[in-house]
Coordinates of N, CA, C and O in Angstrom, one line a residue:
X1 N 39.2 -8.3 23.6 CA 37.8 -8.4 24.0 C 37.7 -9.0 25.4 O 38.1 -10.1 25.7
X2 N 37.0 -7.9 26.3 CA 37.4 -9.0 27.9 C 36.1 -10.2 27.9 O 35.0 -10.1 27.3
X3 N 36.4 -10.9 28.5 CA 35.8 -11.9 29.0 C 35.1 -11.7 30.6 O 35.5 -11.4 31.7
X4 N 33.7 -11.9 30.1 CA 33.0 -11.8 31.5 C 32.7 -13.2 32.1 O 32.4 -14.2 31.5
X5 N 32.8 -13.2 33.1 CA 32.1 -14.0 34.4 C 30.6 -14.4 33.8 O 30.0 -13.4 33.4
X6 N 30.0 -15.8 33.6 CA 28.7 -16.2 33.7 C 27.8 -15.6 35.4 O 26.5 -15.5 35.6
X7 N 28.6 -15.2 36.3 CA 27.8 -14.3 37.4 C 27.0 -12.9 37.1 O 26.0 -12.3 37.5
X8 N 28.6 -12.7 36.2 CA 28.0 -11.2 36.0 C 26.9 -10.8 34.8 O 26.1 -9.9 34.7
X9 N 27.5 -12.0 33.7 CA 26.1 -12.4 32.7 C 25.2 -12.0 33.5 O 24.8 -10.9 33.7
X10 N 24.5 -13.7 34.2 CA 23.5 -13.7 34.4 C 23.0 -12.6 35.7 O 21.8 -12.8 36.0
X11 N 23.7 -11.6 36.3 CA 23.4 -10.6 36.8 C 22.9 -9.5 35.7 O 21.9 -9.0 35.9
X12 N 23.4 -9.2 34.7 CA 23.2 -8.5 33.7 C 21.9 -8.8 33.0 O 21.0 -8.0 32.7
X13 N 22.0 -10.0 32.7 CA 20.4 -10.4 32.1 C 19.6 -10.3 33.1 O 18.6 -9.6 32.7
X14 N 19.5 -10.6 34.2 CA 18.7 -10.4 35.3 C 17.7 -9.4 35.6 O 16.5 -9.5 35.9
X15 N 18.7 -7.8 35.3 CA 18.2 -6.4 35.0 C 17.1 -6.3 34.1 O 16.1 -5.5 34.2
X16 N 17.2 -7.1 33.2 CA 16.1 -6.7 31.9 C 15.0 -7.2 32.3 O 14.0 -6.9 31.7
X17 N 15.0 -8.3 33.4 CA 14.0 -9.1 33.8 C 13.1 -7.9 34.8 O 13.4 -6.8 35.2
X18 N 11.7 -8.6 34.8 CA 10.8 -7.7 36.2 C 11.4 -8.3 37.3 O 11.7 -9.5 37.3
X19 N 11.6 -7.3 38.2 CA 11.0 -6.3 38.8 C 11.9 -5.0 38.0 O 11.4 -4.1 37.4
X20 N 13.0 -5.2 38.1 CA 13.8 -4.1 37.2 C 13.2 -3.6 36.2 O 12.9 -2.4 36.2
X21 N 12.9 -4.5 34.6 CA 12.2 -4.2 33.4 C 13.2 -3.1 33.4 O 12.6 -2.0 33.3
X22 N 14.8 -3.0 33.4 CA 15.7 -2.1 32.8 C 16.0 -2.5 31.0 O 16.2 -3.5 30.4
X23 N 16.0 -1.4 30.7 CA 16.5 -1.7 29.3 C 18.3 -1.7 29.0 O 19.2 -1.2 29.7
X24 N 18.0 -2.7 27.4 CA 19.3 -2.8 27.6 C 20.5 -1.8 27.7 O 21.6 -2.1 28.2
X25 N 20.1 -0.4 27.1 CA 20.9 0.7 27.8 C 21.1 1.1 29.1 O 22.1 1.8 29.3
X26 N 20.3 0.8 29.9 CA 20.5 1.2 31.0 C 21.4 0.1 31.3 O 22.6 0.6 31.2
X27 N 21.5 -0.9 31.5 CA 22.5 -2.2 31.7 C 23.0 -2.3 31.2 O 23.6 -3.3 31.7
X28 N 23.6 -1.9 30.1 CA 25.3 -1.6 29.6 C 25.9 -0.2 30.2 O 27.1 -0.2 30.2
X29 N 25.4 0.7 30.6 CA 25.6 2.1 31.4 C 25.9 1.6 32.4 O 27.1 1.3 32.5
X30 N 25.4 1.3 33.2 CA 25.3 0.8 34.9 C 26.8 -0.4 35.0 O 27.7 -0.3 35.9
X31 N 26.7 -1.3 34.1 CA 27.8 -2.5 33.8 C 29.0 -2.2 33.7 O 30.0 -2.7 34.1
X32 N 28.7 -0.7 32.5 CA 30.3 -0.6 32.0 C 30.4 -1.5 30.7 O 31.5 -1.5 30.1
X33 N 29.5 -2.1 30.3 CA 29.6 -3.0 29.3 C 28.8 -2.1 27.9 O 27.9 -1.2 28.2
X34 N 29.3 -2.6 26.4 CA 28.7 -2.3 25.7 C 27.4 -2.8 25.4 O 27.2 -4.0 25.4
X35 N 26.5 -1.9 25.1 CA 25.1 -2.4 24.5 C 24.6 -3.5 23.4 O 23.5 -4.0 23.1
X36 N 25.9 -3.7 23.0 CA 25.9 -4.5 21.8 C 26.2 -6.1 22.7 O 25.5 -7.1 22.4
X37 N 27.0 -6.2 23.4 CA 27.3 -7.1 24.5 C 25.9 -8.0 25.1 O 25.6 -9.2 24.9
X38 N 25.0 -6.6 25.9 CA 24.3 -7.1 26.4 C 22.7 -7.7 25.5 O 21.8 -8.4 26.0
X39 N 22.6 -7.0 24.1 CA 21.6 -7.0 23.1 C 22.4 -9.1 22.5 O 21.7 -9.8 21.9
X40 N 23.4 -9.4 22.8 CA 23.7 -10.3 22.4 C 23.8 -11.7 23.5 O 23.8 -12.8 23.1
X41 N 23.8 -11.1 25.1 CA 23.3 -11.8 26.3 C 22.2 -12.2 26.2 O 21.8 -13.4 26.4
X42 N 21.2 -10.8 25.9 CA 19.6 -10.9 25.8 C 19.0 -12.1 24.6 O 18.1 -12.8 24.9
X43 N 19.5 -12.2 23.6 CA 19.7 -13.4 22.5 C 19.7 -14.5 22.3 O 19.2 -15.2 21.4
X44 N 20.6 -14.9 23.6 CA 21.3 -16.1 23.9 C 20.2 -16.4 24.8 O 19.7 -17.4 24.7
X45 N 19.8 -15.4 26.0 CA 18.5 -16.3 26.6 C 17.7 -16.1 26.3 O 16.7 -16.3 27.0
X46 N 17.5 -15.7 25.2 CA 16.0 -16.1 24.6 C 16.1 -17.3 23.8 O 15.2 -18.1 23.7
X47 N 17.7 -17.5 23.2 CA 17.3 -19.1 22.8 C 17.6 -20.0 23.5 O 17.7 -21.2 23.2
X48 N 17.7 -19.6 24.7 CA 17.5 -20.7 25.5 C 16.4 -21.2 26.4 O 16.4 -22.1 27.3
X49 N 15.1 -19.9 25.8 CA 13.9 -20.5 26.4 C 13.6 -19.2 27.3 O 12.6 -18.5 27.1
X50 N 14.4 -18.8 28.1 CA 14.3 -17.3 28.8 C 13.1 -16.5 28.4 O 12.8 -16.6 27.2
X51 N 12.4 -15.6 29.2 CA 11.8 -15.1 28.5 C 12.0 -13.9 28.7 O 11.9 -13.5 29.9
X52 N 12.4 -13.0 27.4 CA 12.8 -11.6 28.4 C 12.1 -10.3 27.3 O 12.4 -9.8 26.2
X53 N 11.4 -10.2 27.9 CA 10.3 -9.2 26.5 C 11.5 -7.9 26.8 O 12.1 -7.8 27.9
X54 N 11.6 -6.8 25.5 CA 12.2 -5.6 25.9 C 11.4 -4.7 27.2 O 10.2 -4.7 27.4
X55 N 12.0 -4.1 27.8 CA 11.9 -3.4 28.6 C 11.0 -1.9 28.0 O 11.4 -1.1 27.1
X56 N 10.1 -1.8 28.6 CA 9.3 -0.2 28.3 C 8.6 0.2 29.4 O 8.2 -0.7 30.2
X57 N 8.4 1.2 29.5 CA 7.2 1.9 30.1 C 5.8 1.6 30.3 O 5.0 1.8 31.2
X58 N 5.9 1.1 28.8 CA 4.7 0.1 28.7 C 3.9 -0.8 28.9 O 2.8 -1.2 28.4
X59 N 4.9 -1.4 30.1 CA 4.4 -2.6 30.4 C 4.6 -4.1 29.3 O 5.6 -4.3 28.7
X60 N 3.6 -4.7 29.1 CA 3.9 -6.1 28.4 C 3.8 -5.7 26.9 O 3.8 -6.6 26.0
X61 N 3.6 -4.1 26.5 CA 3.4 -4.0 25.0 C 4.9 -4.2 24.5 O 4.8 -4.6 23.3
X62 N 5.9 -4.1 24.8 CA 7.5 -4.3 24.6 C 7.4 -5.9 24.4 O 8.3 -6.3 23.7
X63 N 6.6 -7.0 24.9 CA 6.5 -8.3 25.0 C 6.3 -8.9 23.2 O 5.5 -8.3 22.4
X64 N 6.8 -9.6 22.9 CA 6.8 -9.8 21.7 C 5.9 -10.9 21.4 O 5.4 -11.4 22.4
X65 N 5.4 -11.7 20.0 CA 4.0 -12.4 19.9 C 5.2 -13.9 20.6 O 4.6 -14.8 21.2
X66 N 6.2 -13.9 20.4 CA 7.0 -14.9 20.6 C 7.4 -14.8 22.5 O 7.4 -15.9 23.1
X67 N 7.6 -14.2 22.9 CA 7.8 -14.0 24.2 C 6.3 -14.6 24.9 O 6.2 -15.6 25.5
X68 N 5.0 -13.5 24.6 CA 3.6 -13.9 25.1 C 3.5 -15.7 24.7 O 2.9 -16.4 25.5
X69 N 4.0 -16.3 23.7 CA 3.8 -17.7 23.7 C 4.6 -18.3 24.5 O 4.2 -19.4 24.7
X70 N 5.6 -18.0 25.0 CA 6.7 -18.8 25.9 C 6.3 -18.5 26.7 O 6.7 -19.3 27.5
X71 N 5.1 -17.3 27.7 CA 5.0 -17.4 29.0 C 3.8 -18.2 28.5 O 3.4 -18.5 29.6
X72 N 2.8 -18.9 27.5 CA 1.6 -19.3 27.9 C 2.5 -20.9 28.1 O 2.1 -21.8 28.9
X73 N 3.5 -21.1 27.3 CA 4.2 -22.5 27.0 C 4.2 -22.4 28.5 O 3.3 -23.1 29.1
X74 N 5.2 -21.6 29.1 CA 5.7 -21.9 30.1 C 4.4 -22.4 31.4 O 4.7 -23.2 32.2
X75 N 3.5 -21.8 31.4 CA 2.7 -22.1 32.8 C 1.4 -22.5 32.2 O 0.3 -22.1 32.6
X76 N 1.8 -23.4 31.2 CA 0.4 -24.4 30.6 C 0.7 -25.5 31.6 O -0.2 -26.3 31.4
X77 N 1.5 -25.9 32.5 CA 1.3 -27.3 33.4 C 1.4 -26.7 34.5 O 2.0 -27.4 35.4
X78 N 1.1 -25.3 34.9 CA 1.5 -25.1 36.5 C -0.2 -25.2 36.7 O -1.1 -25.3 35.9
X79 N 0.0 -25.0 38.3 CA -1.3 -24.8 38.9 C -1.3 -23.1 39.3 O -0.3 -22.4 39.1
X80 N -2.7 -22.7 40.1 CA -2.9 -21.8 40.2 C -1.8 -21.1 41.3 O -1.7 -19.9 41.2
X81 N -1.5 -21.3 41.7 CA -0.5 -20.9 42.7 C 0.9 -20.4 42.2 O 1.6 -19.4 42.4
X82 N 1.1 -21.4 41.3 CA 2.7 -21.3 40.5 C 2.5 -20.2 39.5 O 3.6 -19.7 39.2
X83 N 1.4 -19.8 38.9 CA 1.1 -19.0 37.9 C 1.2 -18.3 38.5 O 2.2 -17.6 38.2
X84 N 0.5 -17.7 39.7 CA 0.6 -16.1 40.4 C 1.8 -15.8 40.9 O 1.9 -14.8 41.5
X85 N 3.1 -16.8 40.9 CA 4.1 -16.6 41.3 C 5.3 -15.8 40.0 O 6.2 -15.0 39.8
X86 N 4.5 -16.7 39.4 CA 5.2 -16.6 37.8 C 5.3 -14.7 37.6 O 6.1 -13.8 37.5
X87 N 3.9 -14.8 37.5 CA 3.5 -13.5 36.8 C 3.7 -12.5 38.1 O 3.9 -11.3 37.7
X88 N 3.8 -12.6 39.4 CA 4.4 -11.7 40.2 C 6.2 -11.4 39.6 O 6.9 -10.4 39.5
X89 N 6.5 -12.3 39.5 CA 8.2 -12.4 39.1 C 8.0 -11.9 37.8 O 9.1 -11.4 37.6
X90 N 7.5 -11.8 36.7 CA 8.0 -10.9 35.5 C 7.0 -9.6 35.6 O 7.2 -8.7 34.9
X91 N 6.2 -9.7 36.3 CA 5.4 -8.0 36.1 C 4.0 -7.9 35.5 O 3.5 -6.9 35.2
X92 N 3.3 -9.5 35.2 CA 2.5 -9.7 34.6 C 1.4 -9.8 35.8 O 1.5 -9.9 37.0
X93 N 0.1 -9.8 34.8 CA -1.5 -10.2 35.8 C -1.7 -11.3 35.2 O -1.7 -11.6 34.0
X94 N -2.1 -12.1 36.1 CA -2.8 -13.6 35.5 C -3.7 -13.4 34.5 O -3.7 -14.1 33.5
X95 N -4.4 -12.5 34.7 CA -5.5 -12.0 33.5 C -4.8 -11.8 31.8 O -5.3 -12.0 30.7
X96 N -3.7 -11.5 32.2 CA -2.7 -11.2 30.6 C -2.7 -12.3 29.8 O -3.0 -12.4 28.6
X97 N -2.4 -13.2 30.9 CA -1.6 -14.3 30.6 C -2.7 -15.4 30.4 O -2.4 -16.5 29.9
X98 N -4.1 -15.0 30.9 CA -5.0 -16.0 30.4 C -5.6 -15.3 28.8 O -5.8 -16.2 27.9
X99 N -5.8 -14.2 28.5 CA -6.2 -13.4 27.5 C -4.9 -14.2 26.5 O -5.3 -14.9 25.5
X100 N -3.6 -14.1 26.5 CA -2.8 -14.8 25.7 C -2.8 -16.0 25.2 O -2.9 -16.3 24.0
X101 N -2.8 -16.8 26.5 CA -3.5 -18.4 25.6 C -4.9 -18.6 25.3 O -5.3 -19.6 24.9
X102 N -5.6 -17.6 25.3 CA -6.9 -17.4 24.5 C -6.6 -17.6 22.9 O -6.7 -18.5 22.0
X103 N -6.0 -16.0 23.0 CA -5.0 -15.5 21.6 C -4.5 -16.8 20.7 O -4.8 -17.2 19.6
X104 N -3.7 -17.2 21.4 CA -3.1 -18.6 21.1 C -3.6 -19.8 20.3 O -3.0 -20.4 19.4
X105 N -5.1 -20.0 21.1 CA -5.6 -21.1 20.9 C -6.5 -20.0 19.7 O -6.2 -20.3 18.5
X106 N -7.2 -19.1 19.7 CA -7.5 -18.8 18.3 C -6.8 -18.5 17.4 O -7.4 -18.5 16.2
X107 N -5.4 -18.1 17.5 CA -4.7 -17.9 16.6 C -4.7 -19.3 15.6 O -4.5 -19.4 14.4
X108 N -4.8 -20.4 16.4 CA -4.1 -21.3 15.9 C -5.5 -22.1 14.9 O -5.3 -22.8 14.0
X109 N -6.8 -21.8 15.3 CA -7.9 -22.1 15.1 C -7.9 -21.4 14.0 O -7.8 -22.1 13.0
X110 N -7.9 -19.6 13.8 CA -8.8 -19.0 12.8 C -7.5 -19.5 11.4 O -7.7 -19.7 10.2
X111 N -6.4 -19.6 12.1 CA -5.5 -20.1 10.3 C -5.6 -21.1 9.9 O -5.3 -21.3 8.7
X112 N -6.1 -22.3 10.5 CA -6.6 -23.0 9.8 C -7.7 -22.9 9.0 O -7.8 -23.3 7.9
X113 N -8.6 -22.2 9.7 CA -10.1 -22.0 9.0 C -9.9 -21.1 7.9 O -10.6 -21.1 6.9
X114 N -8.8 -20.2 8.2 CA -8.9 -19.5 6.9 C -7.9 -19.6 5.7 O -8.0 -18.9 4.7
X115 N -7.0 -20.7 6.0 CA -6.7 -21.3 5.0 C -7.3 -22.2 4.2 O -7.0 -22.3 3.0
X116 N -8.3 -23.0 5.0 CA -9.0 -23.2 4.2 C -10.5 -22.6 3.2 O -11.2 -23.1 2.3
X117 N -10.8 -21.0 4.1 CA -11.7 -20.3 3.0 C -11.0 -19.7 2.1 O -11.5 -19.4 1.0
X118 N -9.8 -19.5 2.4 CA -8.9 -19.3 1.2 C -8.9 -20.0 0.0 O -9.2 -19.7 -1.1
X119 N -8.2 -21.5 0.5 CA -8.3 -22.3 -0.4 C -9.4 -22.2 -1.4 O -9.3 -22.0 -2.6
X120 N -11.0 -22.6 -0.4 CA -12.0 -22.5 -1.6 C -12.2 -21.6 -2.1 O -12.7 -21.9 -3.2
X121 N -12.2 -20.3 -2.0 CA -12.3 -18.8 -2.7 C -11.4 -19.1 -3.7 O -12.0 -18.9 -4.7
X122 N -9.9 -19.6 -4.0 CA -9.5 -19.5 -4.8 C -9.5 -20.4 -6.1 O -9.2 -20.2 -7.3
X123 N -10.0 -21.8 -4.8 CA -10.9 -22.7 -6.4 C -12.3 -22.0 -7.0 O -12.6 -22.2 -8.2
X124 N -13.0 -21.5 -6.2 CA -14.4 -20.6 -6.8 C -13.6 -19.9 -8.3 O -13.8 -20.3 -9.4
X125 N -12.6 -18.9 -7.8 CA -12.4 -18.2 -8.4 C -11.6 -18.6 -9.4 O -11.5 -17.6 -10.2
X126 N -11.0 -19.6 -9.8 CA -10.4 -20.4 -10.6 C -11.5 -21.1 -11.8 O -11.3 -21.1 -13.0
X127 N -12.5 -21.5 -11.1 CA -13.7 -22.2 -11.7 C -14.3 -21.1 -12.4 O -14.7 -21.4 -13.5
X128 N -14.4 -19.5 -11.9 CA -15.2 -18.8 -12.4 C -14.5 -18.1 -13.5 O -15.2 -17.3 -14.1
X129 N -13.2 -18.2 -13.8 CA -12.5 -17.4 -14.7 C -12.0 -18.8 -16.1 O -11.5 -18.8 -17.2
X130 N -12.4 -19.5 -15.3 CA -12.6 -20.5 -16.4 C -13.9 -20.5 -17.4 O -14.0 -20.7 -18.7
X131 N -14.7 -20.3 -16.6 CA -16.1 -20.3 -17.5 C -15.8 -18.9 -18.1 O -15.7 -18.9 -19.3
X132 N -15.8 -17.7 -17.4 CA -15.4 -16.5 -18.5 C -14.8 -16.6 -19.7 O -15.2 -16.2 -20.8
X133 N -13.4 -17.4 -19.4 CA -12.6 -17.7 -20.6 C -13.4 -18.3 -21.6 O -13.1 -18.1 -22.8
X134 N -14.4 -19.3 -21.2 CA -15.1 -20.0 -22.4 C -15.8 -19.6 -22.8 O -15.9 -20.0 -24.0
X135 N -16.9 -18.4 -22.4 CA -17.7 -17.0 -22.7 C -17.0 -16.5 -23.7 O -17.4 -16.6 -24.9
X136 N -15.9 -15.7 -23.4 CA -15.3 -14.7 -23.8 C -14.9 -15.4 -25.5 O -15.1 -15.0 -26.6
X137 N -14.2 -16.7 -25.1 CA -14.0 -17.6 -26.6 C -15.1 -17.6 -27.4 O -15.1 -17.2 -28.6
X138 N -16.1 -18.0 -26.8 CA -17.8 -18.3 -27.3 C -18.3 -16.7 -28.4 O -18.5 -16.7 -29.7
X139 N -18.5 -15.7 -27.7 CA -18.5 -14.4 -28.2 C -17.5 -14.3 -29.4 O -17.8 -14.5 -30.5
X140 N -16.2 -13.9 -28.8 CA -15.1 -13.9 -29.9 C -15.8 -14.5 -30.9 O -16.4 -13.9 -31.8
X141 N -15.7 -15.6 -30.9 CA -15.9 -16.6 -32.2 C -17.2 -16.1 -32.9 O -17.2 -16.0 -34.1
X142 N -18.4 -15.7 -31.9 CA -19.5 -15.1 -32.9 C -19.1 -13.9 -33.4 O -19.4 -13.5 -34.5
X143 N -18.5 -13.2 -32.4 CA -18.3 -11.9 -33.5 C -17.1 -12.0 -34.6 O -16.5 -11.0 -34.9
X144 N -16.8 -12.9 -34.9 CA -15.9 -12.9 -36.1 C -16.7 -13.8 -36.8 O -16.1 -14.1 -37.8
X145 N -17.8 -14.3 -36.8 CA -18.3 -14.9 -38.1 C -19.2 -13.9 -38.2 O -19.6 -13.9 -39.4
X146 N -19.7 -12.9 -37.7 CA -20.8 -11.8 -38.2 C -20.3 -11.0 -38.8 O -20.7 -10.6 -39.9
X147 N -19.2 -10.3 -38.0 CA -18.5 -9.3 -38.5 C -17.4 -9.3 -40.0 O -17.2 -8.3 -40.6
X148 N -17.2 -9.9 -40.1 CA -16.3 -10.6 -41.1 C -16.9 -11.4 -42.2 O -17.3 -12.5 -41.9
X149 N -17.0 -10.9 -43.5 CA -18.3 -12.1 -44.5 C -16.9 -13.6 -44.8 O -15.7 -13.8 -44.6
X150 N -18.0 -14.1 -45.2 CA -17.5 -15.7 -45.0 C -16.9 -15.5 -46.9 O -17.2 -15.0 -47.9
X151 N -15.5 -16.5 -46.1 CA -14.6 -16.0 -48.2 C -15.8 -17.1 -48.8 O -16.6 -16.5 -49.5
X152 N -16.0 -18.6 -48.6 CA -16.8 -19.0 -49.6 C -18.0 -18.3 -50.4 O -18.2 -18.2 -51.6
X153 N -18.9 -17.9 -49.1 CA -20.0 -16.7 -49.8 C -19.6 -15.8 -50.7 O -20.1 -15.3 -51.7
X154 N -18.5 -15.6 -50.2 CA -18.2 -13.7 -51.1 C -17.5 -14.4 -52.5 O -17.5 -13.7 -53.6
X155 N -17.0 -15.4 -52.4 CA -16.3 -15.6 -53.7 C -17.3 -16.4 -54.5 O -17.3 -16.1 -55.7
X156 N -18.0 -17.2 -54.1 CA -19.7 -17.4 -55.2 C -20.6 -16.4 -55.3 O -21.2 -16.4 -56.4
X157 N -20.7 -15.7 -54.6 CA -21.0 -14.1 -55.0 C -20.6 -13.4 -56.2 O -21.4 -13.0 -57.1
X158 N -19.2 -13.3 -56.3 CA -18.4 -13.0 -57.0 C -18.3 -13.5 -58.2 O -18.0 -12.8 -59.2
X159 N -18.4 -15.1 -58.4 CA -18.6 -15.9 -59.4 C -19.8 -15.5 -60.3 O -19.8 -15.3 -61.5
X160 N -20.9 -15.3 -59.3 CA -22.0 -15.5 -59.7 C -22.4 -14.4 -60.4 O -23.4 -14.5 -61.1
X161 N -21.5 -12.8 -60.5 CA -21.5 -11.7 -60.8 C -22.5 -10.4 -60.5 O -22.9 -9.4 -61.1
X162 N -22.7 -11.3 -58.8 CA -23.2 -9.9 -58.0 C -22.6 -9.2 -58.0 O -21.4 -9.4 -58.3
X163 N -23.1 -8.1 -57.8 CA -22.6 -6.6 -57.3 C -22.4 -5.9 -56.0 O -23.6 -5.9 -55.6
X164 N -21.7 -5.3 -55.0 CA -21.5 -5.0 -53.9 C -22.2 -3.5 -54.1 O -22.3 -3.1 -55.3
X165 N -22.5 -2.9 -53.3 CA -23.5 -1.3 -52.8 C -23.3 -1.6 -51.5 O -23.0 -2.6 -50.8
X166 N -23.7 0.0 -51.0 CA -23.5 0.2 -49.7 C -25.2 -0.2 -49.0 O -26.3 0.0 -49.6
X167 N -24.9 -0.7 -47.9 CA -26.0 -1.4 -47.0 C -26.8 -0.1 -46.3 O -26.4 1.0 -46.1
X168 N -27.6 -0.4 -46.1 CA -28.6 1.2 -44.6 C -27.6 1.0 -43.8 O -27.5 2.0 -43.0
X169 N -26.4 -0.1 -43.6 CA -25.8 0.1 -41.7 C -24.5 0.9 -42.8 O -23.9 1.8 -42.1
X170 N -24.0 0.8 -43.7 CA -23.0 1.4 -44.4 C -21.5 0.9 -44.5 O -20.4 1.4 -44.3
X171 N -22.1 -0.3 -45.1 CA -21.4 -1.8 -44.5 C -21.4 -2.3 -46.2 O -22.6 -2.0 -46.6
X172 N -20.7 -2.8 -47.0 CA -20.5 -3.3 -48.2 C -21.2 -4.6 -47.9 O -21.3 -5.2 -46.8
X173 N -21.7 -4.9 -49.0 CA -22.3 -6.3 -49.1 C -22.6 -6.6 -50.3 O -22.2 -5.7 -51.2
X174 N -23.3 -7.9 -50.8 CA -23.6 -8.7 -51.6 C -25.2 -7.9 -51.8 O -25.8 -7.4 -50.8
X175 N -25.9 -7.9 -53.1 CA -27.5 -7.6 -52.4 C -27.9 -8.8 -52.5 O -29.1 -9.0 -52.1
X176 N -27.4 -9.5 -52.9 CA -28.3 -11.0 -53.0 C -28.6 -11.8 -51.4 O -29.6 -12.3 -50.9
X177 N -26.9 -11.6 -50.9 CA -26.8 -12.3 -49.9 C -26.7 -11.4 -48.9 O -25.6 -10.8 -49.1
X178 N -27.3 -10.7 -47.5 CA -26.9 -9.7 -46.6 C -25.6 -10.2 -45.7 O -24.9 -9.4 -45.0
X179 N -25.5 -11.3 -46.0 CA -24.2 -11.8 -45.1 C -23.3 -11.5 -45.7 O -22.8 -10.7 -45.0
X180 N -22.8 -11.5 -46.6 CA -21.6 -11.4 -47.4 C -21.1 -10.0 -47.4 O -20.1 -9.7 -48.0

């Protein structure tokens, strides 16, 4: 496995940067180096803070939600001068990059907020399936004392030597007692 020079590294990472915005194929072609090489250069400066969005056509949509936060990180303490330098050197408009820490700062606003309407929607909805369940028990239980005659009735019934006949609903019963 050869061993490269940290010159020719950071010549190599360089490419991926603006004004080039070469992709990493193109810079393992041009190098001589494998693409796997340089997808593992590109890696290494990103964890080291680097900011190196993929390269496209497209301008900053190849920029990742993690890259757009390292450039707002990055030129949250510059002044106006250093920022338009910034963003001349990677390919950006100040406009991007203010629309990003917009992003940022609401991103970081609306998850809180909506973790917390979460939260209460799911106590609402906890509370409200609670009371159903007690509904649902409440019913149950009446419809098994209607539907069902009661053994004490039917067996003093029985004692008492009523007789069962069929009801108008077509339902056996007691005639003494309609419940039974």
């Amino acid at each position: 496995m050869p061993r490269y020079s940290d010159e020719r590294r950071q010549a190599a990472v360089a490419k991926l940067l603006p004004p080039y915005n070469q992709s990493v194929e193109e810079v393992a072609r041009q190098e001589g180096i494998s693409p796997a090489t340089v997808y593992k250069w590109r890696k290494e400066a990103r964890a080291e803070g680097r900011c190196l969005p993929d390269a496209s056509d497209q301008g900053t949509s190849g920029w990742s939600s993690r890259d757009k936060f390292a450039a707002v990180v990055e030129t949250a303490a510059m002044n106006t001068e250093d920022v338009a330098a910034y963003c001349r050197q990677r390919g950006l408009y100040p406009e991007q990059l203010q629309r990003w820490r917009h992003d940022c700062e609401q991103a970081a606003s609306l998850s809180y907020e909506d973790r917390r309407r979460e939260a209460d929607e799911a106590k609402q909805q906890r509370k409200r399936i609670k009371e159903l369940e007690r509904e649902l028990h409440r019913k149950n239980t009446a419809l098994a004392e209607t539907a069902a005659p009661s053994a004490p009735a039917d067996s003093k019934c029985r004692a008492a030597g009523f007789f069962y006949h069929d009801l108008p609903q077509g339902t056996l019963g007691c005639v003494r007692h309609l419940h039974c």
